[in-house]
JSON list of C-alpha atoms in Angstrom, two decimals:
[
{"chain": "A", "resi": 65, "resn": "UNK", "atom": "CA", "xyz": [-37.82, -33.12, -33.69]},
{"chain": "A", "resi": 66, "resn": "UNK", "atom": "CA", "xyz": [-34.14, -33.65, -32.82]},
{"chain": "A", "resi": 67, "resn": "UNK", "atom": "CA", "xyz": [-33.47, -36.01, -35.72]},
{"chain": "A", "resi": 68, "resn": "UNK", "atom": "CA", "xyz": [-32.58, -38.87, -33.38]},
{"chain": "A", "resi": 69, "resn": "UNK", "atom": "CA", "xyz": [-34.90, -41.84, -33.88]},
{"chain": "A", "resi": 70, "resn": "UNK", "atom": "CA", "xyz": [-35.52, -44.52, -31.29]},
{"chain": "A", "resi": 71, "resn": "UNK", "atom": "CA", "xyz": [-37.55, -47.71, -31.51]},
{"chain": "A", "resi": 72, "resn": "UNK", "atom": "CA", "xyz": [-39.62, -49.12, -29.95]},
{"chain": "A", "resi": 73, "resn": "UNK", "atom": "CA", "xyz": [-41.34, -46.27, -28.12]},
{"chain": "A", "resi": 74, "resn": "UNK", "atom": "CA", "xyz": [-42.90, -48.59, -25.57]},
{"chain": "A", "resi": 75, "resn": "UNK", "atom": "CA", "xyz": [-42.00, -52.11, -24.54]},
{"chain": "A", "resi": 76, "resn": "UNK", "atom": "CA", "xyz": [-43.41, -54.40, -21.87]},
{"chain": "A", "resi": 77, "resn": "UNK", "atom": "CA", "xyz": [-41.57, -57.60, -21.07]},
{"chain": "A", "resi": 78, "resn": "UNK", "atom": "CA", "xyz": [-41.19, -60.14, -18.29]},
{"chain": "A", "resi": 79, "resn": "UNK", "atom": "CA", "xyz": [-38.39, -60.55, -15.81]},
{"chain": "A", "resi": 80, "resn": "UNK", "atom": "CA", "xyz": [-35.52, -62.64, -17.11]},
{"chain": "A", "resi": 81, "resn": "UNK", "atom": "CA", "xyz": [-36.14, -61.68, -20.72]},
{"chain": "A", "resi": 82, "resn": "UNK", "atom": "CA", "xyz": [-33.88, -59.87, -23.15]},
{"chain": "A", "resi": 83, "resn": "UNK", "atom": "CA", "xyz": [-34.73, -56.81, -25.25]},
{"chain": "A", "resi": 84, "resn": "UNK", "atom": "CA", "xyz": [-32.98, -54.71, -27.86]},
{"chain": "A", "resi": 85, "resn": "UNK", "atom": "CA", "xyz": [-33.47, -50.97, -28.20]},
{"chain": "A", "resi": 86, "resn": "UNK", "atom": "CA", "xyz": [-32.54, -49.31, -31.46]},
{"chain": "A", "resi": 87, "resn": "UNK", "atom": "CA", "xyz": [-31.29, -45.82, -32.22]},
{"chain": "A", "resi": 88, "resn": "UNK", "atom": "CA", "xyz": [-30.57, -43.91, -35.41]},
{"chain": "A", "resi": 89, "resn": "UNK", "atom": "CA", "xyz": [-28.49, -40.77, -34.79]},
{"chain": "A", "resi": 90, "resn": "UNK", "atom": "CA", "xyz": [-28.91, -37.43, -36.52]},
{"chain": "A", "resi": 91, "resn": "UNK", "atom": "CA", "xyz": [-27.54, -37.37, -40.04]},
{"chain": "A", "resi": 92, "resn": "UNK", "atom": "CA", "xyz": [-23.82, -36.71, -39.87]},
{"chain": "A", "resi": 93, "resn": "UNK", "atom": "CA", "xyz": [-23.44, -37.42, -36.14]},
{"chain": "A", "resi": 94, "resn": "UNK", "atom": "CA", "xyz": [-20.72, -39.93, -35.30]},
{"chain": "A", "resi": 95, "resn": "UNK", "atom": "CA", "xyz": [-21.20, -40.16, -31.54]},
{"chain": "A", "resi": 96, "resn": "UNK", "atom": "CA", "xyz": [-24.06, -42.06, -29.94]},
{"chain": "A", "resi": 97, "resn": "UNK", "atom": "CA", "xyz": [-24.82, -42.03, -26.23]},
{"chain": "A", "resi": 98, "resn": "UNK", "atom": "CA", "xyz": [-27.21, -44.14, -24.18]},
{"chain": "A", "resi": 99, "resn": "UNK", "atom": "CA", "xyz": [-28.85, -42.86, -21.00]},
{"chain": "A", "resi": 100, "resn": "UNK", "atom": "CA", "xyz": [-31.22, -44.44, -18.51]},
{"chain": "A", "resi": 101, "resn": "UNK", "atom": "CA", "xyz": [-33.78, -42.33, -16.69]},
{"chain": "A", "resi": 102, "resn": "UNK", "atom": "CA", "xyz": [-35.69, -43.65, -13.72]},
{"chain": "A", "resi": 103, "resn": "UNK", "atom": "CA", "xyz": [-37.68, -41.70, -11.15]},
{"chain": "A", "resi": 104, "resn": "UNK", "atom": "CA", "xyz": [-35.12, -41.83, -8.39]},
{"chain": "A", "resi": 105, "resn": "UNK", "atom": "CA", "xyz": [-31.89, -41.77, -10.39]},
{"chain": "A", "resi": 106, "resn": "UNK", "atom": "CA", "xyz": [-32.27, -38.97, -12.89]},
{"chain": "A", "resi": 107, "resn": "UNK", "atom": "CA", "xyz": [-30.45, -39.21, -16.22]},
{"chain": "A", "resi": 108, "resn": "UNK", "atom": "CA", "xyz": [-27.72, -41.81, -15.90]},
{"chain": "A", "resi": 109, "resn": "UNK", "atom": "CA", "xyz": [-25.05, -42.08, -18.57]},
{"chain": "A", "resi": 110, "resn": "UNK", "atom": "CA", "xyz": [-24.59, -45.67, -19.71]},
{"chain": "A", "resi": 111, "resn": "UNK", "atom": "CA", "xyz": [-22.21, -45.79, -22.65]},
{"chain": "A", "resi": 112, "resn": "UNK", "atom": "CA", "xyz": [-20.88, -43.83, -25.64]},
{"chain": "A", "resi": 113, "resn": "UNK", "atom": "CA", "xyz": [-19.85, -45.00, -29.08]},
{"chain": "A", "resi": 114, "resn": "UNK", "atom": "CA", "xyz": [-17.94, -42.93, -31.58]},
{"chain": "A", "resi": 115, "resn": "UNK", "atom": "CA", "xyz": [-17.74, -44.02, -35.22]},
{"chain": "A", "resi": 116, "resn": "UNK", "atom": "CA", "xyz": [-18.25, -47.66, -34.33]},
{"chain": "A", "resi": 117, "resn": "UNK", "atom": "CA", "xyz": [-15.88, -47.82, -31.38]},
{"chain": "A", "resi": 118, "resn": "UNK", "atom": "CA", "xyz": [-16.71, -47.77, -27.68]},
{"chain": "A", "resi": 119, "resn": "UNK", "atom": "CA", "xyz": [-15.56, -44.40, -26.38]},
{"chain": "A", "resi": 120, "resn": "UNK", "atom": "CA", "xyz": [-16.64, -44.22, -22.73]},
{"chain": "A", "resi": 121, "resn": "UNK", "atom": "CA", "xyz": [-18.57, -46.22, -20.16]},
{"chain": "A", "resi": 122, "resn": "UNK", "atom": "CA", "xyz": [-20.74, -44.92, -17.40]},
{"chain": "A", "resi": 123, "resn": "UNK", "atom": "CA", "xyz": [-22.96, -46.80, -14.99]},
{"chain": "A", "resi": 124, "resn": "UNK", "atom": "CA", "xyz": [-23.76, -49.63, -17.35]},
{"chain": "A", "resi": 125, "resn": "UNK", "atom": "CA", "xyz": [-24.54, -53.01, -15.83]},
{"chain": "A", "resi": 126, "resn": "UNK", "atom": "CA", "xyz": [-22.79, -56.14, -17.06]},
{"chain": "A", "resi": 127, "resn": "UNK", "atom": "CA", "xyz": [-26.21, -57.46, -18.17]},
{"chain": "A", "resi": 128, "resn": "UNK", "atom": "CA", "xyz": [-26.38, -54.57, -20.62]},
{"chain": "A", "resi": 129, "resn": "UNK", "atom": "CA", "xyz": [-24.35, -54.18, -23.78]},
{"chain": "A", "resi": 130, "resn": "UNK", "atom": "CA", "xyz": [-24.36, -51.93, -26.80]},
{"chain": "A", "resi": 131, "resn": "UNK", "atom": "CA", "xyz": [-22.83, -51.61, -30.21]},
{"chain": "A", "resi": 132, "resn": "UNK", "atom": "CA", "xyz": [-22.67, -49.15, -33.06]},
{"chain": "A", "resi": 133, "resn": "UNK", "atom": "CA", "xyz": [-22.87, -50.47, -36.60]},
{"chain": "A", "resi": 134, "resn": "UNK", "atom": "CA", "xyz": [-21.09, -49.26, -39.78]},
{"chain": "A", "resi": 135, "resn": "UNK", "atom": "CA", "xyz": [-24.16, -47.24, -40.76]},
{"chain": "A", "resi": 136, "resn": "UNK", "atom": "CA", "xyz": [-23.82, -45.55, -37.32]},
{"chain": "A", "resi": 137, "resn": "UNK", "atom": "CA", "xyz": [-27.08, -46.79, -35.87]},
{"chain": "A", "resi": 138, "resn": "UNK", "atom": "CA", "xyz": [-26.75, -48.24, -32.40]},
{"chain": "A", "resi": 139, "resn": "UNK", "atom": "CA", "xyz": [-28.44, -50.94, -30.37]},
{"chain": "A", "resi": 140, "resn": "UNK", "atom": "CA", "xyz": [-28.66, -51.33, -26.61]},
{"chain": "A", "resi": 141, "resn": "UNK", "atom": "CA", "xyz": [-29.17, -54.92, -25.45]},
{"chain": "A", "resi": 142, "resn": "UNK", "atom": "CA", "xyz": [-30.66, -55.51, -22.03]},
{"chain": "A", "resi": 143, "resn": "UNK", "atom": "CA", "xyz": [-30.65, -59.06, -20.74]},
{"chain": "A", "resi": 144, "resn": "UNK", "atom": "CA", "xyz": [-31.81, -61.00, -17.65]},
{"chain": "A", "resi": 145, "resn": "UNK", "atom": "CA", "xyz": [-34.19, -58.15, -17.05]},
{"chain": "A", "resi": 146, "resn": "UNK", "atom": "CA", "xyz": [-35.21, -57.24, -13.53]},
{"chain": "A", "resi": 147, "resn": "UNK", "atom": "CA", "xyz": [-38.08, -55.12, -12.26]},
{"chain": "A", "resi": 148, "resn": "UNK", "atom": "CA", "xyz": [-35.62, -52.37, -11.44]},
{"chain": "A", "resi": 149, "resn": "UNK", "atom": "CA", "xyz": [-34.62, -52.06, -15.09]},
{"chain": "A", "resi": 150, "resn": "UNK", "atom": "CA", "xyz": [-37.99, -50.46, -15.82]},
{"chain": "A", "resi": 151, "resn": "UNK", "atom": "CA", "xyz": [-37.08, -46.98, -17.02]},
{"chain": "A", "resi": 152, "resn": "UNK", "atom": "CA", "xyz": [-36.98, -44.58, -19.93]},
{"chain": "A", "resi": 153, "resn": "UNK", "atom": "CA", "xyz": [-33.96, -45.24, -22.11]},
{"chain": "A", "resi": 154, "resn": "UNK", "atom": "CA", "xyz": [-32.67, -42.35, -24.18]},
{"chain": "A", "resi": 155, "resn": "UNK", "atom": "CA", "xyz": [-30.32, -42.35, -27.09]},
{"chain": "A", "resi": 156, "resn": "UNK", "atom": "CA", "xyz": [-28.51, -39.13, -27.94]},
{"chain": "A", "resi": 157, "resn": "UNK", "atom": "CA", "xyz": [-26.07, -38.14, -30.63]},
{"chain": "A", "resi": 158, "resn": "UNK", "atom": "CA", "xyz": [-23.53, -35.47, -31.41]},
{"chain": "A", "resi": 159, "resn": "UNK", "atom": "CA", "xyz": [-21.32, -34.55, -34.30]},
{"chain": "A", "resi": 160, "resn": "UNK", "atom": "CA", "xyz": [-17.97, -35.49, -32.95]},
{"chain": "A", "resi": 161, "resn": "UNK", "atom": "CA", "xyz": [-15.77, -36.40, -30.10]},
{"chain": "A", "resi": 162, "resn": "UNK", "atom": "CA", "xyz": [-14.62, -32.96, -28.93]},
{"chain": "A", "resi": 163, "resn": "UNK", "atom": "CA", "xyz": [-15.53, -31.85, -25.46]},
{"chain": "A", "resi": 164, "resn": "UNK", "atom": "CA", "xyz": [-15.95, -28.15, -26.07]},
{"chain": "A", "resi": 165, "resn": "UNK", "atom": "CA", "xyz": [-19.40, -26.82, -27.01]},
{"chain": "A", "resi": 166, "resn": "UNK", "atom": "CA", "xyz": [-20.50, -30.18, -28.24]},
{"chain": "A", "resi": 167, "resn": "UNK", "atom": "CA", "xyz": [-24.29, -30.17, -27.86]},
{"chain": "A", "resi": 168, "resn": "UNK", "atom": "CA", "xyz": [-25.91, -33.56, -27.73]},
{"chain": "A", "resi": 169, "resn": "UNK", "atom": "CA", "xyz": [-29.38, -34.22, -29.12]},
{"chain": "A", "resi": 170, "resn": "UNK", "atom": "CA", "xyz": [-31.79, -36.67, -27.54]},
{"chain": "A", "resi": 171, "resn": "UNK", "atom": "CA", "xyz": [-34.31, -39.00, -29.09]},
{"chain": "A", "resi": 172, "resn": "UNK", "atom": "CA", "xyz": [-37.82, -39.37, -27.67]},
{"chain": "A", "resi": 173, "resn": "UNK", "atom": "CA", "xyz": [-36.82, -42.41, -25.64]},
{"chain": "A", "resi": 174, "resn": "UNK", "atom": "CA", "xyz": [-37.95, -46.00, -25.26]},
{"chain": "A", "resi": 175, "resn": "UNK", "atom": "CA", "xyz": [-40.18, -46.77, -22.30]},
{"chain": "A", "resi": 176, "resn": "UNK", "atom": "CA", "xyz": [-39.31, -50.17, -20.89]},
{"chain": "A", "resi": 177, "resn": "UNK", "atom": "CA", "xyz": [-41.61, -51.81, -18.38]},
{"chain": "A", "resi": 178, "resn": "UNK", "atom": "CA", "xyz": [-40.49, -55.08, -16.82]},
{"chain": "A", "resi": 179, "resn": "UNK", "atom": "CA", "xyz": [-43.29, -57.07, -15.17]},
{"chain": "B", "resi": 710, "resn": "UNK", "atom": "CA", "xyz": [-15.42, -38.24, -10.76]},
{"chain": "B", "resi": 711, "resn": "UNK", "atom": "CA", "xyz": [-18.09, -35.63, -10.94]},
{"chain": "B", "resi": 712, "resn": "UNK", "atom": "CA", "xyz": [-21.11, -34.47, -9.00]},
{"chain": "B", "resi": 713, "resn": "UNK", "atom": "CA", "xyz": [-23.73, -31.82, -9.55]},
{"chain": "B", "resi": 714, "resn": "UNK", "atom": "CA", "xyz": [-26.11, -30.32, -7.03]},
{"chain": "B", "resi": 715, "resn": "UNK", "atom": "CA", "xyz": [-29.28, -28.48, -7.88]},
{"chain": "B", "resi": 716, "resn": "UNK", "atom": "CA", "xyz": [-32.54, -27.93, -5.99]},
{"chain": "B", "resi": 717, "resn": "UNK", "atom": "CA", "xyz": [-35.13, -30.63, -6.51]},
{"chain": "B", "resi": 718, "resn": "UNK", "atom": "CA", "xyz": [-38.13, -28.33, -6.85]},
{"chain": "B", "resi": 719, "resn": "UNK", "atom": "CA", "xyz": [-38.94, -24.70, -7.50]},
{"chain": "B", "resi": 720, "resn": "UNK", "atom": "CA", "xyz": [-42.36, -23.08, -7.74]},
{"chain": "B", "resi": 721, "resn": "UNK", "atom": "CA", "xyz": [-43.28, -19.71, -9.20]},
{"chain": "B", "resi": 722, "resn": "UNK", "atom": "CA", "xyz": [-46.19, -17.81, -10.75]},
{"chain": "B", "resi": 723, "resn": "UNK", "atom": "CA", "xyz": [-46.66, -16.66, -14.30]},
{"chain": "B", "resi": 724, "resn": "UNK", "atom": "CA", "xyz": [-44.70, -13.55, -15.16]},
{"chain": "B", "resi": 725, "resn": "UNK", "atom": "CA", "xyz": [-42.20, -14.05, -12.36]},
{"chain": "B", "resi": 726, "resn": "UNK", "atom": "CA", "xyz": [-38.43, -14.62, -12.52]},
{"chain": "B", "resi": 727, "resn": "UNK", "atom": "CA", "xyz": [-36.85, -17.79, -11.18]},
{"chain": "B", "resi": 728, "resn": "UNK", "atom": "CA", "xyz": [-33.22, -18.80, -10.73]},
{"chain": "B", "resi": 729, "resn": "UNK", "atom": "CA", "xyz": [-32.10, -22.43, -10.65]},
{"chain": "B", "resi": 730, "resn": "UNK", "atom": "CA", "xyz": [-28.66, -22.90, -9.13]},
{"chain": "B", "resi": 731, "resn": "UNK", "atom": "CA", "xyz": [-26.14, -25.61, -9.88]},
{"chain": "B", "resi": 732, "resn": "UNK", "atom": "CA", "xyz": [-22.87, -26.40, -8.17]},
{"chain": "B", "resi": 733, "resn": "UNK", "atom": "CA", "xyz": [-20.54, -28.93, -9.67]},
{"chain": "B", "resi": 734, "resn": "UNK", "atom": "CA", "xyz": [-17.41, -30.93, -9.04]},
{"chain": "B", "resi": 735, "resn": "UNK", "atom": "CA", "xyz": [-15.56, -32.44, -11.94]},
{"chain": "B", "resi": 736, "resn": "UNK", "atom": "CA", "xyz": [-12.04, -33.61, -12.61]},
{"chain": "B", "resi": 737, "resn": "UNK", "atom": "CA", "xyz": [-11.82, -31.59, -15.81]},
{"chain": "B", "resi": 738, "resn": "UNK", "atom": "CA", "xyz": [-14.13, -28.71, -16.68]},
{"chain": "B", "resi": 739, "resn": "UNK", "atom": "CA", "xyz": [-15.40, -28.31, -20.21]},
{"chain": "B", "resi": 740, "resn": "UNK", "atom": "CA", "xyz": [-18.38, -26.07, -19.74]},
{"chain": "B", "resi": 741, "resn": "UNK", "atom": "CA", "xyz": [-21.77, -26.14, -18.07]},
{"chain": "B", "resi": 742, "resn": "UNK", "atom": "CA", "xyz": [-24.88, -27.00, -20.08]},
{"chain": "B", "resi": 743, "resn": "UNK", "atom": "CA", "xyz": [-28.57, -26.68, -19.30]},
{"chain": "B", "resi": 744, "resn": "UNK", "atom": "CA", "xyz": [-31.31, -28.89, -20.65]},
{"chain": "B", "resi": 745, "resn": "UNK", "atom": "CA", "xyz": [-35.09, -28.73, -20.36]},
{"chain": "B", "resi": 746, "resn": "UNK", "atom": "CA", "xyz": [-37.31, -31.79, -20.18]},
{"chain": "B", "resi": 747, "resn": "UNK", "atom": "CA", "xyz": [-41.08, -31.76, -20.24]},
{"chain": "B", "resi": 748, "resn": "UNK", "atom": "CA", "xyz": [-42.77, -34.67, -18.53]},
{"chain": "B", "resi": 749, "resn": "UNK", "atom": "CA", "xyz": [-41.87, -37.89, -20.35]},
{"chain": "B", "resi": 750, "resn": "UNK", "atom": "CA", "xyz": [-40.27, -36.04, -23.23]},
{"chain": "B", "resi": 751, "resn": "UNK", "atom": "CA", "xyz": [-36.78, -35.75, -24.62]},
{"chain": "B", "resi": 752, "resn": "UNK", "atom": "CA", "xyz": [-34.31, -33.44, -22.90]},
{"chain": "B", "resi": 753, "resn": "UNK", "atom": "CA", "xyz": [-33.63, -30.44, -25.13]},
{"chain": "B", "resi": 754, "resn": "UNK", "atom": "CA", "xyz": [-30.64, -28.12, -25.11]},
{"chain": "B", "resi": 755, "resn": "UNK", "atom": "CA", "xyz": [-31.12, -24.67, -23.61]},
{"chain": "B", "resi": 756, "resn": "UNK", "atom": "CA", "xyz": [-27.75, -23.10, -22.98]},
{"chain": "B", "resi": 757, "resn": "UNK", "atom": "CA", "xyz": [-24.01, -23.65, -22.67]},
{"chain": "B", "resi": 758, "resn": "UNK", "atom": "CA", "xyz": [-21.38, -21.67, -20.77]},
{"chain": "B", "resi": 759, "resn": "UNK", "atom": "CA", "xyz": [-17.70, -22.35, -21.29]},
{"chain": "B", "resi": 760, "resn": "UNK", "atom": "CA", "xyz": [-16.45, -19.05, -19.88]},
{"chain": "B", "resi": 761, "resn": "UNK", "atom": "CA", "xyz": [-17.43, -16.95, -16.88]},
{"chain": "B", "resi": 762, "resn": "UNK", "atom": "CA", "xyz": [-20.33, -14.61, -17.29]},
{"chain": "B", "resi": 763, "resn": "UNK", "atom": "CA", "xyz": [-23.85, -14.43, -18.54]},
{"chain": "B", "resi": 764, "resn": "UNK", "atom": "CA", "xyz": [-25.24, -15.92, -21.74]},
{"chain": "B", "resi": 765, "resn": "UNK", "atom": "CA", "xyz": [-28.67, -14.66, -22.80]},
{"chain": "B", "resi": 766, "resn": "UNK", "atom": "CA", "xyz": [-31.08, -16.43, -25.09]},
{"chain": "B", "resi": 767, "resn": "UNK", "atom": "CA", "xyz": [-34.46, -14.79, -25.15]},
{"chain": "B", "resi": 768, "resn": "UNK", "atom": "CA", "xyz": [-36.24, -15.21, -21.82]},
{"chain": "B", "resi": 769, "resn": "UNK", "atom": "CA", "xyz": [-33.56, -17.62, -20.60]},
{"chain": "B", "resi": 770, "resn": "UNK", "atom": "CA", "xyz": [-30.10, -16.68, -19.36]},
{"chain": "B", "resi": 771, "resn": "UNK", "atom": "CA", "xyz": [-27.32, -18.81, -17.94]},
{"chain": "B", "resi": 772, "resn": "UNK", "atom": "CA", "xyz": [-24.44, -17.75, -15.76]},
{"chain": "B", "resi": 773, "resn": "UNK", "atom": "CA", "xyz": [-21.15, -19.39, -14.89]},
{"chain": "B", "resi": 774, "resn": "UNK", "atom": "CA", "xyz": [-18.46, -18.75, -12.31]},
{"chain": "B", "resi": 775, "resn": "UNK", "atom": "CA", "xyz": [-15.65, -21.23, -12.79]},
{"chain": "B", "resi": 776, "resn": "UNK", "atom": "CA", "xyz": [-13.80, -20.10, -9.67]},
{"chain": "B", "resi": 777, "resn": "UNK", "atom": "CA", "xyz": [-16.88, -20.93, -7.57]},
{"chain": "B", "resi": 778, "resn": "UNK", "atom": "CA", "xyz": [-17.79, -24.08, -9.57]},
{"chain": "B", "resi": 779, "resn": "UNK", "atom": "CA", "xyz": [-21.25, -22.56, -9.77]},
{"chain": "B", "resi": 780, "resn": "UNK", "atom": "CA", "xyz": [-23.78, -21.66, -12.37]},
{"chain": "B", "resi": 781, "resn": "UNK", "atom": "CA", "xyz": [-27.41, -20.77, -12.64]},
{"chain": "B", "resi": 782, "resn": "UNK", "atom": "CA", "xyz": [-30.23, -20.71, -15.12]},
{"chain": "B", "resi": 783, "resn": "UNK", "atom": "CA", "xyz": [-32.45, -17.63, -15.01]},
{"chain": "B", "resi": 784, "resn": "UNK", "atom": "CA", "xyz": [-35.93, -17.82, -16.46]},
{"chain": "B", "resi": 785, "resn": "UNK", "atom": "CA", "xyz": [-37.78, -14.55, -16.93]},
{"chain": "B", "resi": 786, "resn": "UNK", "atom": "CA", "xyz": [-41.41, -13.73, -17.73]},
{"chain": "B", "resi": 787, "resn": "UNK", "atom": "CA", "xyz": [-42.41, -17.22, -16.73]},
{"chain": "B", "resi": 788, "resn": "UNK", "atom": "CA", "xyz": [-45.13, -18.93, -18.72]},
{"chain": "B", "resi": 789, "resn": "UNK", "atom": "CA", "xyz": [-47.14, -22.03, -17.91]},
{"chain": "B", "resi": 790, "resn": "UNK", "atom": "CA", "xyz": [-45.31, -23.89, -20.66]},
{"chain": "B", "resi": 791, "resn": "UNK", "atom": "CA", "xyz": [-42.04, -23.41, -18.72]},
{"chain": "B", "resi": 792, "resn": "UNK", "atom": "CA", "xyz": [-43.24, -26.00, -16.22]},
{"chain": "B", "resi": 793, "resn": "UNK", "atom": "CA", "xyz": [-40.69, -28.75, -16.76]},
{"chain": "B", "resi": 794, "resn": "UNK", "atom": "CA", "xyz": [-37.55, -30.27, -15.31]},
{"chain": "B", "resi": 795, "resn": "UNK", "atom": "CA", "xyz": [-34.28, -28.43, -15.78]},
{"chain": "B", "resi": 796, "resn": "UNK", "atom": "CA", "xyz": [-30.94, -30.19, -15.70]},
{"chain": "B", "resi": 797, "resn": "UNK", "atom": "CA", "xyz": [-27.46, -28.82, -15.43]},
{"chain": "B", "resi": 798, "resn": "UNK", "atom": "CA", "xyz": [-24.75, -30.98, -16.95]},
{"chain": "B", "resi": 799, "resn": "UNK", "atom": "CA", "xyz": [-21.01, -31.13, -17.30]},
{"chain": "B", "resi": 800, "resn": "UNK", "atom": "CA", "xyz": [-18.54, -33.22, -19.20]},
{"chain": "B", "resi": 801, "resn": "UNK", "atom": "CA", "xyz": [-15.92, -35.27, -17.49]},
{"chain": "B", "resi": 802, "resn": "UNK", "atom": "CA", "xyz": [-12.96, -36.47, -19.50]},
{"chain": "B", "resi": 803, "resn": "UNK", "atom": "CA", "xyz": [-13.41, -39.94, -17.99]},
{"chain": "B", "resi": 804, "resn": "UNK", "atom": "CA", "xyz": [-16.85, -40.10, -19.62]},
{"chain": "B", "resi": 805, "resn": "UNK", "atom": "CA", "xyz": [-15.70, -39.20, -23.12]},
{"chain": "B", "resi": 806, "resn": "UNK", "atom": "CA", "xyz": [-17.85, -36.42, -24.48]},
{"chain": "B", "resi": 807, "resn": "UNK", "atom": "CA", "xyz": [-20.95, -37.63, -22.68]},
{"chain": "B", "resi": 808, "resn": "UNK", "atom": "CA", "xyz": [-22.82, -35.17, -20.51]},
{"chain": "B", "resi": 809, "resn": "UNK", "atom": "CA", "xyz": [-23.17, -36.01, -16.84]},
{"chain": "B", "resi": 810, "resn": "UNK", "atom": "CA", "xyz": [-26.43, -34.63, -15.52]},
{"chain": "B", "resi": 811, "resn": "UNK", "atom": "CA", "xyz": [-27.59, -33.37, -12.17]},
{"chain": "B", "resi": 812, "resn": "UNK", "atom": "CA", "xyz": [-30.77, -34.90, -10.76]},
{"chain": "B", "resi": 813, "resn": "UNK", "atom": "CA", "xyz": [-32.84, -32.06, -12.15]},
{"chain": "B", "resi": 814, "resn": "UNK", "atom": "CA", "xyz": [-35.01, -29.28, -10.80]},
{"chain": "B", "resi": 815, "resn": "UNK", "atom": "CA", "xyz": [-38.75, -29.53, -11.30]},
{"chain": "B", "resi": 816, "resn": "UNK", "atom": "CA", "xyz": [-40.21, -26.10, -11.99]},
{"chain": "B", "resi": 817, "resn": "UNK", "atom": "CA", "xyz": [-43.93, -25.64, -11.46]},
{"chain": "B", "resi": 818, "resn": "UNK", "atom": "CA", "xyz": [-45.45, -22.44, -12.82]},
{"chain": "B", "resi": 819, "resn": "UNK", "atom": "CA", "xyz": [-48.93, -21.52, -11.63]},
{"chain": "B", "resi": 820, "resn": "UNK", "atom": "CA", "xyz": [-51.34, -18.85, -12.80]}
]
């Protein structure tokens, strides 16, 4: 158990809908990362938050947004869902914002199926 | 930007040794990490190399050559439970402290 908690574990929704994925980082971790994993794309970095502020953006679509709250939990909002958004969404966390030797820890993921 | 190349699949038998190579391109190098992911599970940290040379952790070792932009993960005394996907990853300053992952190598260990 990494200490990173994600909910829900599984979610099935229809095209055009909106969903929210939730993540609680490890105790003491200030950075939260969101990744998308689909069969043909591997682990794609979406976005990072550090202590409530957006720190870096990866391949995140405009239909997707995220935020990190004062208690450091984070939410990833996915809207106008398309079939291609079906994937495993991981949240990860790390202690700080330093690049050297900064291991990140992954949650168990949220399986999203868009039908 | 950054890119990482690693083989898509490797097969081996129990007790054997396997090496998974990774070449990378990144605008700023801050070390090479390796993660293991069992089917549908969370990626878990295996190893990190910031400097050239070999890092050993039990049956797993990781090597880095910064001048060649190359690293590898060496798995010894393979067990069935080592069947998983293995990802190399780097940081790129443009992505904060996020790890950018290769597409992964699926290792299948047979008896």
